PDB file of C-alpha atoms in Angstrom:
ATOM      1  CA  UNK A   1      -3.893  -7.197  23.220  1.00 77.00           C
ATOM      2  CA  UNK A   2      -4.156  -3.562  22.222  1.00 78.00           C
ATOM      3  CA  UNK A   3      -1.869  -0.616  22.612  1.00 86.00           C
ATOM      4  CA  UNK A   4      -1.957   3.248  21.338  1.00 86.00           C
ATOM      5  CA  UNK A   5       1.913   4.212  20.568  1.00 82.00           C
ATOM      6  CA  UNK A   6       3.694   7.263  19.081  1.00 82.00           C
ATOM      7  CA  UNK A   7       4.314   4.332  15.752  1.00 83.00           C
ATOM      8  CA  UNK A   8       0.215   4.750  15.327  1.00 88.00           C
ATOM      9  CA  UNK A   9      -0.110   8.573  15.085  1.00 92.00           C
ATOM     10  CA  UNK A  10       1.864   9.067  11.172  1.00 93.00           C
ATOM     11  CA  UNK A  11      -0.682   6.629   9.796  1.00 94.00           C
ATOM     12  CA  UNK A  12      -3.845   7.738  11.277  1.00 94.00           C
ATOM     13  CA  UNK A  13      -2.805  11.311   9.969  1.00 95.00           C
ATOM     14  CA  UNK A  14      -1.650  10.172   6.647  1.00 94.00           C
ATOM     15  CA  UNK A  15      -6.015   8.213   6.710  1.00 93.00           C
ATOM     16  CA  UNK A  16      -7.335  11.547   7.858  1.00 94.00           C
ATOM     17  CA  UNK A  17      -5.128  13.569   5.335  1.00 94.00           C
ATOM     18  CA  UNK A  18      -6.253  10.534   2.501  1.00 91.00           C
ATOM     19  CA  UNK A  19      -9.939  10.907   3.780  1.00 93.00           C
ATOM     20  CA  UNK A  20     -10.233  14.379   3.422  1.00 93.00           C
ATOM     21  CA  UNK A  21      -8.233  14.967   0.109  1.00 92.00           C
ATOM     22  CA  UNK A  22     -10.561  11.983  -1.291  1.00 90.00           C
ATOM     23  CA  UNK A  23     -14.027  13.811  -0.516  1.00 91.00           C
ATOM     24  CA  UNK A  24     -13.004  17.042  -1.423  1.00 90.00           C
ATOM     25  CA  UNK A  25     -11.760  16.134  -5.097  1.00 87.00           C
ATOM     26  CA  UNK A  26     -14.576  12.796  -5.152  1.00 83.00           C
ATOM     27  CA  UNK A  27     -16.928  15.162  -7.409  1.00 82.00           C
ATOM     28  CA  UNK A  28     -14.322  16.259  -9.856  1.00 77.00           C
ATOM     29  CA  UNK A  29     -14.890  14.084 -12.897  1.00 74.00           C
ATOM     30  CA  UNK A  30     -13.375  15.879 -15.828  1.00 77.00           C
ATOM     31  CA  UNK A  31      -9.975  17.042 -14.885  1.00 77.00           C
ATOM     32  CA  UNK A  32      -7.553  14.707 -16.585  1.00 77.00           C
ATOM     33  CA  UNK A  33      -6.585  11.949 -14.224  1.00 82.00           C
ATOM     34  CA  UNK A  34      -8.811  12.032 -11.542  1.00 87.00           C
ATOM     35  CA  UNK A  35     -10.301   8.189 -11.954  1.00 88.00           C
ATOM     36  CA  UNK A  36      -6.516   7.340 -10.808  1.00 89.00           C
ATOM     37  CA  UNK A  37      -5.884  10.298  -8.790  1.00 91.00           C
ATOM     38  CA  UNK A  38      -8.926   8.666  -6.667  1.00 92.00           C
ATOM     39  CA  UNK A  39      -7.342   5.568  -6.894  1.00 93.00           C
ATOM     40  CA  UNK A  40      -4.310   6.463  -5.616  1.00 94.00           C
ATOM     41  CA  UNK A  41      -6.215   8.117  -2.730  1.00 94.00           C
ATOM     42  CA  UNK A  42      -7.924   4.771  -1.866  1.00 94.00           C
ATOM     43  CA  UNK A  43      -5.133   2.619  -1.794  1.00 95.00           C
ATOM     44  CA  UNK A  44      -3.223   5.418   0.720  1.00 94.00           C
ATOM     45  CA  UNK A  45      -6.460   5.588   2.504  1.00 94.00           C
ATOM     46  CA  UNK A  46      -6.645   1.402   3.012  1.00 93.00           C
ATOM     47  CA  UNK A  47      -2.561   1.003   3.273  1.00 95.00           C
ATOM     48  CA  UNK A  48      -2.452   3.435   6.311  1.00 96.00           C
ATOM     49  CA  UNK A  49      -5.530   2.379   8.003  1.00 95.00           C
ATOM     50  CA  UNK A  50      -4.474  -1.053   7.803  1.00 95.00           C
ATOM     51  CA  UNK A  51      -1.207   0.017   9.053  1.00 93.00           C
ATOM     52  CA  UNK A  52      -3.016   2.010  12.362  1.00 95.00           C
ATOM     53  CA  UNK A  53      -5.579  -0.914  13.434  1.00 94.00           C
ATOM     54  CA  UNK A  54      -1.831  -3.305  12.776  1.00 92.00           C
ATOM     55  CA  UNK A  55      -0.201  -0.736  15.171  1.00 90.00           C
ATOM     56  CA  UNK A  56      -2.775  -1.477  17.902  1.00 91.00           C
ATOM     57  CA  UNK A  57      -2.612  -5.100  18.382  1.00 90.00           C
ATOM     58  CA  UNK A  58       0.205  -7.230  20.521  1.00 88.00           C
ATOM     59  CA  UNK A  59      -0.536 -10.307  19.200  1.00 89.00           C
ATOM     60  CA  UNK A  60       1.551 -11.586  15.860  1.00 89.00           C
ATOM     61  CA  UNK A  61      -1.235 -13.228  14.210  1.00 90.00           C
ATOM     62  CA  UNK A  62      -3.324 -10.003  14.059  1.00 92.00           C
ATOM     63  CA  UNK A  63      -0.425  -7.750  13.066  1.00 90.00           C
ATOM     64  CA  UNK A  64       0.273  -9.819  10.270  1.00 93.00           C
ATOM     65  CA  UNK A  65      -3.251  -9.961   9.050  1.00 94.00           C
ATOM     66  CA  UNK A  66      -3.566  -6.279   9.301  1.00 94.00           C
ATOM     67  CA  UNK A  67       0.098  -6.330   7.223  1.00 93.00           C
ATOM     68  CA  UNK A  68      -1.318  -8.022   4.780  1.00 94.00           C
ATOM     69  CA  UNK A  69      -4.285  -6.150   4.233  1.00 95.00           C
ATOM     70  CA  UNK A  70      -2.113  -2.815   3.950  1.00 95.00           C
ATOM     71  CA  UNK A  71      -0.384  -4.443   1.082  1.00 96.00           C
ATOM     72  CA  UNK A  72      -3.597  -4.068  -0.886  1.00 95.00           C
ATOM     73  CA  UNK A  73      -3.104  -0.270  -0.806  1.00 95.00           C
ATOM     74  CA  UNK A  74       1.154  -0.457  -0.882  1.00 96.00           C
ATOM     75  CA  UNK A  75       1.265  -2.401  -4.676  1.00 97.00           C
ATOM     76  CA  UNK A  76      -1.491  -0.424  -5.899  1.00 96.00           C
ATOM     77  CA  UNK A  77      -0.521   3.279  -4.390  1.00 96.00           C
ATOM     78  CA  UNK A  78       2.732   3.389  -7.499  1.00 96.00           C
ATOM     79  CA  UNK A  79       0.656   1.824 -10.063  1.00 95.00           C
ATOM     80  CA  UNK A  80      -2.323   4.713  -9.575  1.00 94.00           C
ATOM     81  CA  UNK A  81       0.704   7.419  -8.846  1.00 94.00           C
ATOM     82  CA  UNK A  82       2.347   6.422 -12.147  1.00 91.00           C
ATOM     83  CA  UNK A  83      -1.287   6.004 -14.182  1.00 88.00           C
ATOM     84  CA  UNK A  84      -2.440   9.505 -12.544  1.00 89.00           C
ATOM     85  CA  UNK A  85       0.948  11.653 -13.861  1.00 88.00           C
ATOM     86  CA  UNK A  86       0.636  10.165 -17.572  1.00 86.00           C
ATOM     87  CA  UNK A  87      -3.082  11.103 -17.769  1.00 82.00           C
ATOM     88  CA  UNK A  88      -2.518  14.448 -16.040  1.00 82.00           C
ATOM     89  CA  UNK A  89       0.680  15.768 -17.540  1.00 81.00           C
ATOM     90  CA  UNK A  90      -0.191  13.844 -20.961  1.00 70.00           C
ATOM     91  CA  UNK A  91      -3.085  14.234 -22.028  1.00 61.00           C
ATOM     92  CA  UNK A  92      -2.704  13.683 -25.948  1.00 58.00           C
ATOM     93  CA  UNK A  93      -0.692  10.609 -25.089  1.00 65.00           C
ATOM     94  CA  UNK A  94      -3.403   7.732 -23.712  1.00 70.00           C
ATOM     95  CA  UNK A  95      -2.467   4.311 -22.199  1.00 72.00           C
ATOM     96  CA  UNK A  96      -3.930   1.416 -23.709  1.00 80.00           C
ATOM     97  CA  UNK A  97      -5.861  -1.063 -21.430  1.00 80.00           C
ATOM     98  CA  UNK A  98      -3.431  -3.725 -22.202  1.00 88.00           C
ATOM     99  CA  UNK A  99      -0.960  -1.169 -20.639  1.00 83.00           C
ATOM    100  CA  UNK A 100      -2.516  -0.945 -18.236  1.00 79.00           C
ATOM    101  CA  UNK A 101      -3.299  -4.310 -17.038  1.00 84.00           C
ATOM    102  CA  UNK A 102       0.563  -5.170 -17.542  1.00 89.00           C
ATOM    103  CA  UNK A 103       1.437  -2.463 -14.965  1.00 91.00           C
ATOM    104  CA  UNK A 104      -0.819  -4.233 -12.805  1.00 93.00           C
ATOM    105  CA  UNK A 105       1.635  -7.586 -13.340  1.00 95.00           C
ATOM    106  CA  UNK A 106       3.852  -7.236 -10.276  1.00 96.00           C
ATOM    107  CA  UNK A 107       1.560  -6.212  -7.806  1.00 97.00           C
ATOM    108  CA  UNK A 108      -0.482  -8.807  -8.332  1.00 96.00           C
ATOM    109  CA  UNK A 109       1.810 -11.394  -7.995  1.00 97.00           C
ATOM    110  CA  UNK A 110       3.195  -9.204  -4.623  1.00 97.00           C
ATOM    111  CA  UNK A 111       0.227  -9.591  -3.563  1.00 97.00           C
ATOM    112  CA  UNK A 112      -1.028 -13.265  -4.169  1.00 97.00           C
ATOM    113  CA  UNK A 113       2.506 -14.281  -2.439  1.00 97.00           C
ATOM    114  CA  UNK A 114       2.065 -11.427   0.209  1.00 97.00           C
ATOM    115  CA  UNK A 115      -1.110 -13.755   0.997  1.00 96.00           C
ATOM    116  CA  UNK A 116       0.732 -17.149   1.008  1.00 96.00           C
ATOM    117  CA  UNK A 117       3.949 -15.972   2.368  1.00 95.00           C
ATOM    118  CA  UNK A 118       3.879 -18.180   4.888  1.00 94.00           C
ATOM    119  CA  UNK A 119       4.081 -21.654   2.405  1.00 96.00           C
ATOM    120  CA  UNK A 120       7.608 -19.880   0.119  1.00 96.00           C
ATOM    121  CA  UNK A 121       8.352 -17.248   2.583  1.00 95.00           C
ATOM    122  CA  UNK A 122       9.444 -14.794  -0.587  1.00 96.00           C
ATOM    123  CA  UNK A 123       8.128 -11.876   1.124  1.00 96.00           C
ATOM    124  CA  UNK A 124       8.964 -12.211   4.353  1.00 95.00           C
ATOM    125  CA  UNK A 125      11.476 -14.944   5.515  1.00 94.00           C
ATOM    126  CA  UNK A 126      11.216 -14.503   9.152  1.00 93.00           C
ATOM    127  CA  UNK A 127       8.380 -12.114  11.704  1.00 92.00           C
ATOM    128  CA  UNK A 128       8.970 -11.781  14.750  1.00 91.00           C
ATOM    129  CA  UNK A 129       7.347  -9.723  17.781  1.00 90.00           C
ATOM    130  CA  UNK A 130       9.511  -7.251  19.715  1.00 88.00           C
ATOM    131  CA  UNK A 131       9.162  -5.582  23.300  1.00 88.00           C
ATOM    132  CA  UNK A 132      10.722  -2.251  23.997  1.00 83.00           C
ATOM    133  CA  UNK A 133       9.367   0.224  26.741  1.00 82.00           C
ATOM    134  CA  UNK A 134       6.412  -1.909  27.662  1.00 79.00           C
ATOM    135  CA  UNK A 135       5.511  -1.612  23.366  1.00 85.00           C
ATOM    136  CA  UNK A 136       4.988  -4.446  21.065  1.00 86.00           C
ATOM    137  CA  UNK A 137       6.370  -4.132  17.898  1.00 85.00           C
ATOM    138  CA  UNK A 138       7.039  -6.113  14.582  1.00 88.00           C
ATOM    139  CA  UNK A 139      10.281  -6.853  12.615  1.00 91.00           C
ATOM    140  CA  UNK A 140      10.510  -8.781   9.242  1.00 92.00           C
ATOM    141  CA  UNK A 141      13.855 -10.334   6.880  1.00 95.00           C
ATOM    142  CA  UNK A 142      12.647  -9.672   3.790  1.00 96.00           C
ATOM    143  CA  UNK A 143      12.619 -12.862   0.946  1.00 96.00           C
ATOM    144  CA  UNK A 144      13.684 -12.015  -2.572  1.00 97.00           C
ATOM    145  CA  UNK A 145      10.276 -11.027  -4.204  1.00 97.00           C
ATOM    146  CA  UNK A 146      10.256  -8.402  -1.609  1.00 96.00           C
ATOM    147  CA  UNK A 147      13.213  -6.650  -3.557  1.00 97.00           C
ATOM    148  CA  UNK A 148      11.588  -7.342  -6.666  1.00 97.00           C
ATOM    149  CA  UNK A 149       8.606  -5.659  -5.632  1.00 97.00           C
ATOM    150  CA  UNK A 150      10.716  -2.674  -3.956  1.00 97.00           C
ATOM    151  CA  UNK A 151      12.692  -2.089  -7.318  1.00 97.00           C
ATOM    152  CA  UNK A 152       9.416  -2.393  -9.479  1.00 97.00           C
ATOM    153  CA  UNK A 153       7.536  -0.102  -7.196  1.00 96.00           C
ATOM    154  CA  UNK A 154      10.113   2.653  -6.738  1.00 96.00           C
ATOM    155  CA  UNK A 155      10.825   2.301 -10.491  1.00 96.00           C
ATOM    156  CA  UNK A 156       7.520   3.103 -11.258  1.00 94.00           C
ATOM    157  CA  UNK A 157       7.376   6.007  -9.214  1.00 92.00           C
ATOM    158  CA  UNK A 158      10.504   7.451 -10.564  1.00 89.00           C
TER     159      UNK A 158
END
């Protein structure tokens, strides 16, 4: 039911390095950016401890839950990146709240069919559980709104 691999060490660092980069700028309030810059933080912070407590289980069911609940932080982390770098390297330049909200379009949607993936299956068309070297392990097809998402998200960042 549980196991400790080498696949959950990179995201309990990346939670610890999240962790401590959120409390040491949490009381910074007036450098330009730092609402998303602490956004951005969460979302890493709940993607990659999703991802470790999903790293520890065998059973399908609970890896997928904990999947899930990482892509919370993975369609928010681009959105806060992208938010973060127009505040911080523009500061005359502000972004309306109906800008915003439209950035916040796609993930949404990722995530409300990240959530009912298994009734249209356009996130993930097929999970299944492997075993190597006495490790359980999980590997996905990706649907089509998978790609949509991937495109949108590394647009954003780029």
């Amino acid at each position: 039911m549980f196991q400790i691999t080498i696949w959950s060490v990179p995201p309990l660092l990346a939670m610890l390095v999240g962790l401590g980069a959120y409390l040491r700028i949490r009381d910074k309030k007036r450098v330009p950016g730092m609402q998303a810059l602490q956004a951005l933080l969460a979302a890493v912070l709940f993607w990659s401890a999703a991802q470790f407590v999903g790293s520890t289980f065998t059973l399908l069911s609970l890896k997928m839950l904990t999947w899930k609940f990482a892509y919370f932080g993975i369609v928010l982390a681009p959105v806060c990146w992208f938010i973060f770098a127009i505040n911080y390297t523009r500061r005359q330049m502000r972004m309306s709240r109906l800008a915003m909200n439209s950035l916040l379009a796609v993930p949404l949607i990722t995530f409300s069919l990240v959530v009912t993936n298994e009734w249209h299956h356009l996130i993930w068309s097929n999970v299944t559980l492997i075993e190597s070297q006495g490790y359980v392990g999980m590997v996905a097809d990706h649907g089509p709104w998978f790609f949509v998402h991937l495109l949108y998200s590394y647009g954003i960042l780029v």
